[in-house]
mmCIF file of C-alpha atoms in Angstrom:
data_model
loop_
_atom_site.group_PDB
_atom_site.id
_atom_site.type_symbol
_atom_site.label_atom_id
_atom_site.label_comp_id
_atom_site.label_asym_id
_atom_site.label_seq_id
_atom_site.Cartn_x
_atom_site.Cartn_y
_atom_site.Cartn_z
ATOM 1 C CA MET M 1 -135.997 32.762 -22.370
ATOM 2 C CA TRP M 2 -133.841 29.687 -23.097
ATOM 3 C CA LEU M 3 -130.611 31.679 -22.615
ATOM 4 C CA THR M 4 -131.914 33.097 -19.328
ATOM 5 C CA TYR M 5 -132.698 29.570 -18.126
ATOM 6 C CA LYS M 6 -129.165 28.368 -18.975
ATOM 7 C CA LEU M 7 -127.621 31.447 -17.348
ATOM 8 C CA ASN M 8 -129.670 30.958 -14.169
ATOM 9 C CA ARG M 9 -128.659 27.286 -14.027
ATOM 10 C CA SER M 10 -124.959 28.245 -14.418
ATOM 11 C CA ILE M 11 -125.310 30.839 -11.661
ATOM 12 C CA TRP M 12 -126.854 28.283 -9.306
ATOM 13 C CA ALA M 13 -124.146 25.746 -10.207
ATOM 14 C CA GLY M 14 -121.505 28.346 -9.270
ATOM 15 C CA ILE M 15 -123.227 29.121 -5.978
ATOM 16 C CA VAL M 16 -123.664 25.476 -4.958
ATOM 17 C CA ALA M 17 -120.141 24.414 -5.983
ATOM 18 C CA GLY M 18 -118.675 27.518 -4.300
ATOM 19 C CA MET M 19 -120.540 26.701 -1.099
ATOM 20 C CA ILE M 20 -119.268 23.101 -1.215
ATOM 21 C CA LEU M 21 -115.683 24.353 -1.568
ATOM 22 C CA GLY M 22 -116.133 26.872 1.234
ATOM 23 C CA LEU M 23 -117.721 24.384 3.618
ATOM 24 C CA PHE M 24 -115.056 21.754 2.874
ATOM 25 C CA LEU M 25 -112.180 24.174 3.507
ATOM 26 C CA LYS M 26 -113.850 25.597 6.634
ATOM 27 C CA LEU M 27 -114.261 22.069 7.996
ATOM 28 C CA ILE M 28 -110.604 21.274 7.226
ATOM 29 C CA GLU M 29 -109.479 24.503 8.910
ATOM 30 C CA ASN M 30 -111.587 23.755 11.995
ATOM 31 C CA ILE M 31 -110.249 20.197 12.261
ATOM 32 C CA THR M 32 -106.571 20.822 11.417
ATOM 33 C CA SER M 33 -106.025 24.538 12.158
ATOM 34 C CA LEU M 34 -104.493 24.883 8.675
ATOM 35 C CA LYS M 35 -105.650 28.260 7.367
ATOM 36 C CA VAL M 36 -107.020 26.979 4.041
ATOM 37 C CA TYR M 37 -110.459 28.567 4.497
ATOM 38 C CA THR M 38 -108.736 31.817 5.455
ATOM 39 C CA LEU M 39 -106.753 31.554 2.208
ATOM 40 C CA LEU M 40 -109.975 31.027 0.235
ATOM 41 C CA LEU M 41 -111.427 34.274 1.580
ATOM 42 C CA ASN M 42 -108.120 36.165 1.626
ATOM 43 C CA ILE M 43 -108.157 39.536 -0.146
ATOM 44 C CA ASP M 44 -105.010 40.964 1.482
ATOM 45 C CA TYR M 45 -103.346 41.284 -1.935
ATOM 46 C CA ILE M 46 -106.191 43.088 -3.752
ATOM 47 C CA PRO M 47 -105.773 46.882 -3.806
ATOM 48 C CA VAL M 48 -108.664 48.888 -2.314
ATOM 49 C CA LEU M 49 -110.391 45.745 -0.984
ATOM 50 C CA ASN M 50 -107.431 45.051 1.304
ATOM 51 C CA GLU M 51 -108.037 48.388 3.018
ATOM 52 C CA LEU M 52 -111.636 47.538 3.909
ATOM 53 C CA LYS M 53 -112.615 45.649 7.032
ATOM 54 C CA LEU M 54 -115.074 43.166 5.558
ATOM 55 C CA SER M 55 -116.973 40.524 7.484
ATOM 56 C CA GLU M 56 -116.515 36.813 6.813
ATOM 57 C CA PHE M 57 -119.963 36.831 5.194
ATOM 58 C CA ILE M 58 -118.993 39.544 2.688
ATOM 59 C CA ASP M 59 -115.673 37.777 1.977
ATOM 60 C CA PHE M 60 -117.642 34.583 1.289
ATOM 61 C CA VAL M 61 -120.038 36.435 -1.004
ATOM 62 C CA LEU M 62 -117.009 37.715 -2.968
ATOM 63 C CA HIS M 63 -115.810 34.096 -3.245
ATOM 64 C CA LEU M 64 -119.250 33.102 -4.567
ATOM 65 C CA VAL M 65 -119.206 35.919 -7.142
ATOM 66 C CA ILE M 66 -115.902 34.571 -8.501
ATOM 67 C CA SER M 67 -117.368 31.055 -8.502
ATOM 68 C CA ILE M 68 -120.415 32.255 -10.451
ATOM 69 C CA LEU M 69 -118.234 34.017 -13.038
ATOM 70 C CA LEU M 70 -116.095 30.896 -13.471
ATOM 71 C CA SER M 71 -119.231 28.747 -13.781
ATOM 72 C CA ILE M 72 -120.696 30.967 -16.508
ATOM 73 C CA ALA M 73 -117.392 31.048 -18.411
ATOM 74 C CA LEU M 74 -117.037 27.263 -18.226
ATOM 75 C CA ALA M 75 -120.669 26.706 -19.259
ATOM 76 C CA LEU M 76 -120.185 28.907 -22.321
ATOM 77 C CA PHE M 77 -116.927 27.158 -23.193
ATOM 78 C CA LEU M 78 -118.499 23.703 -22.827
ATOM 79 C CA LYS M 79 -121.441 24.726 -25.009
ATOM 80 C CA TRP M 80 -118.995 25.867 -27.687
ATOM 81 C CA ARG M 81 -116.844 22.686 -27.474
ATOM 82 C CA ARG M 82 -119.695 20.160 -27.442
ATOM 83 C CA TRP M 83 -117.528 17.472 -25.844
ATOM 84 C CA SER M 84 -118.881 14.289 -24.295
ATOM 85 C CA ARG M 85 -120.006 14.540 -20.686
ATOM 86 C CA GLY M 86 -116.969 12.586 -19.477
ATOM 87 C CA ARG M 87 -114.480 14.759 -21.344
ATOM 88 C CA SER M 88 -116.262 17.933 -20.213
ATOM 89 C CA LEU M 89 -116.265 16.805 -16.569
ATOM 90 C CA THR M 90 -112.560 15.943 -16.746
ATOM 91 C CA TRP M 91 -111.760 19.310 -18.317
ATOM 92 C CA VAL M 92 -113.724 21.251 -15.667
ATOM 93 C CA CYS M 93 -111.926 19.340 -12.898
ATOM 94 C CA LEU M 94 -108.540 20.118 -14.470
ATOM 95 C CA VAL M 95 -109.411 23.809 -14.842
ATOM 96 C CA CYS M 96 -110.504 23.997 -11.197
ATOM 97 C CA LEU M 97 -107.314 22.253 -10.047
ATOM 98 C CA ALA M 98 -105.290 24.697 -12.160
ATOM 99 C CA VAL M 99 -107.127 27.648 -10.585
ATOM 100 C CA GLY M 100 -106.343 26.256 -7.142
ATOM 101 C CA LEU M 101 -102.703 25.750 -8.075
ATOM 102 C CA LEU M 102 -102.435 29.268 -9.504
ATOM 103 C CA LEU M 103 -104.075 30.860 -6.445
ATOM 104 C CA TYR M 104 -102.125 28.976 -3.776
ATOM 105 C CA PRO M 105 -98.962 31.121 -4.128
ATOM 106 C CA THR M 106 -100.990 34.173 -3.021
ATOM 107 C CA THR M 107 -100.480 32.706 0.437
ATOM 108 C CA VAL M 108 -97.095 34.472 0.563
ATOM 109 C CA LEU M 109 -98.899 37.813 0.393
ATOM 110 C CA SER M 110 -100.529 37.390 3.799
ATOM 111 C CA GLU M 111 -99.444 36.668 7.328
ATOM 112 C CA ARG M 112 -102.788 34.948 8.034
ATOM 113 C CA THR M 113 -102.505 32.080 5.535
ATOM 114 C CA PRO M 114 -100.421 28.866 5.318
ATOM 115 C CA ASP M 115 -96.753 28.909 4.373
ATOM 116 C CA LEU M 116 -96.103 28.325 0.692
ATOM 117 C CA SER M 117 -94.062 25.251 1.644
ATOM 118 C CA ASP M 118 -96.870 23.689 3.727
ATOM 119 C CA LEU M 119 -97.567 20.593 1.629
ATOM 120 C CA THR M 120 -100.413 19.417 3.876
ATOM 121 C CA ALA M 121 -102.232 22.717 3.383
ATOM 122 C CA LEU M 122 -101.555 22.528 -0.367
ATOM 123 C CA LEU M 123 -102.952 18.986 -0.491
ATOM 124 C CA PHE M 124 -106.160 20.027 1.309
ATOM 125 C CA TRP M 125 -106.396 23.163 -0.862
ATOM 126 C CA LEU M 126 -106.110 21.156 -4.078
ATOM 127 C CA SER M 127 -108.464 18.445 -2.753
ATOM 128 C CA GLY M 128 -111.044 21.160 -2.138
ATOM 129 C CA HIS M 129 -110.608 22.528 -5.639
ATOM 130 C CA LEU M 130 -110.935 19.029 -7.100
ATOM 131 C CA LEU M 131 -114.148 18.554 -5.105
ATOM 132 C CA TYR M 132 -115.290 21.949 -6.412
ATOM 133 C CA GLY M 133 -114.453 20.876 -9.982
ATOM 134 C CA ILE M 134 -116.355 17.602 -9.629
ATOM 135 C CA ALA M 135 -119.424 19.371 -8.221
ATOM 136 C CA LEU M 136 -119.331 22.182 -10.773
ATOM 137 C CA GLY M 137 -118.552 19.871 -13.675
ATOM 138 C CA TRP M 138 -121.325 17.480 -12.711
ATOM 139 C CA MET M 139 -123.845 20.319 -12.509
ATOM 140 C CA LEU M 140 -122.680 22.002 -15.731
ATOM 141 C CA THR M 141 -122.519 18.822 -17.788
ATOM 142 C CA GLY M 142 -125.882 17.726 -16.410
ATOM 143 C CA ILE M 143 -127.307 21.097 -17.427
ATOM 144 C CA ARG M 144 -125.866 20.737 -20.911
ATOM 145 C CA ARG M 145 -127.106 17.168 -21.283
ATOM 146 C CA VAL M 146 -130.635 18.027 -20.174
ATOM 147 C CA SER M 147 -131.064 21.328 -21.996
ATOM 148 C CA GLY M 148 -128.762 20.809 -24.962
#
């Protein structure tokens, strides 16, 4: 029962943080026309999936699935490390920034996303992933603090 509770909380943390990232990047794309939200949902480089014509909703659900998996992995890692809340939050933010930095080059694999050299798009992309890391880290470290 206790493990199920922690798992459910990690799943919800992944959903909420993933929605925050998605909404932030969609807002940035609508305001600036930089295709950072398009990049978030981009699956042009994934075999089989790139052949399907998926709706924006399904693409967003796929994004949330990845967010949930990352949230569960980070929650398990943080439970194992037993760091202070501040150190855990910093580490989650750094991991999320690293994920953003590692994913940004996939932009070269699509005609629909920003140029690799677009520093403004990169800045918004990384800002979104930092926001995601803060939200996810806050929820995960709060979960750990409350439920041990």
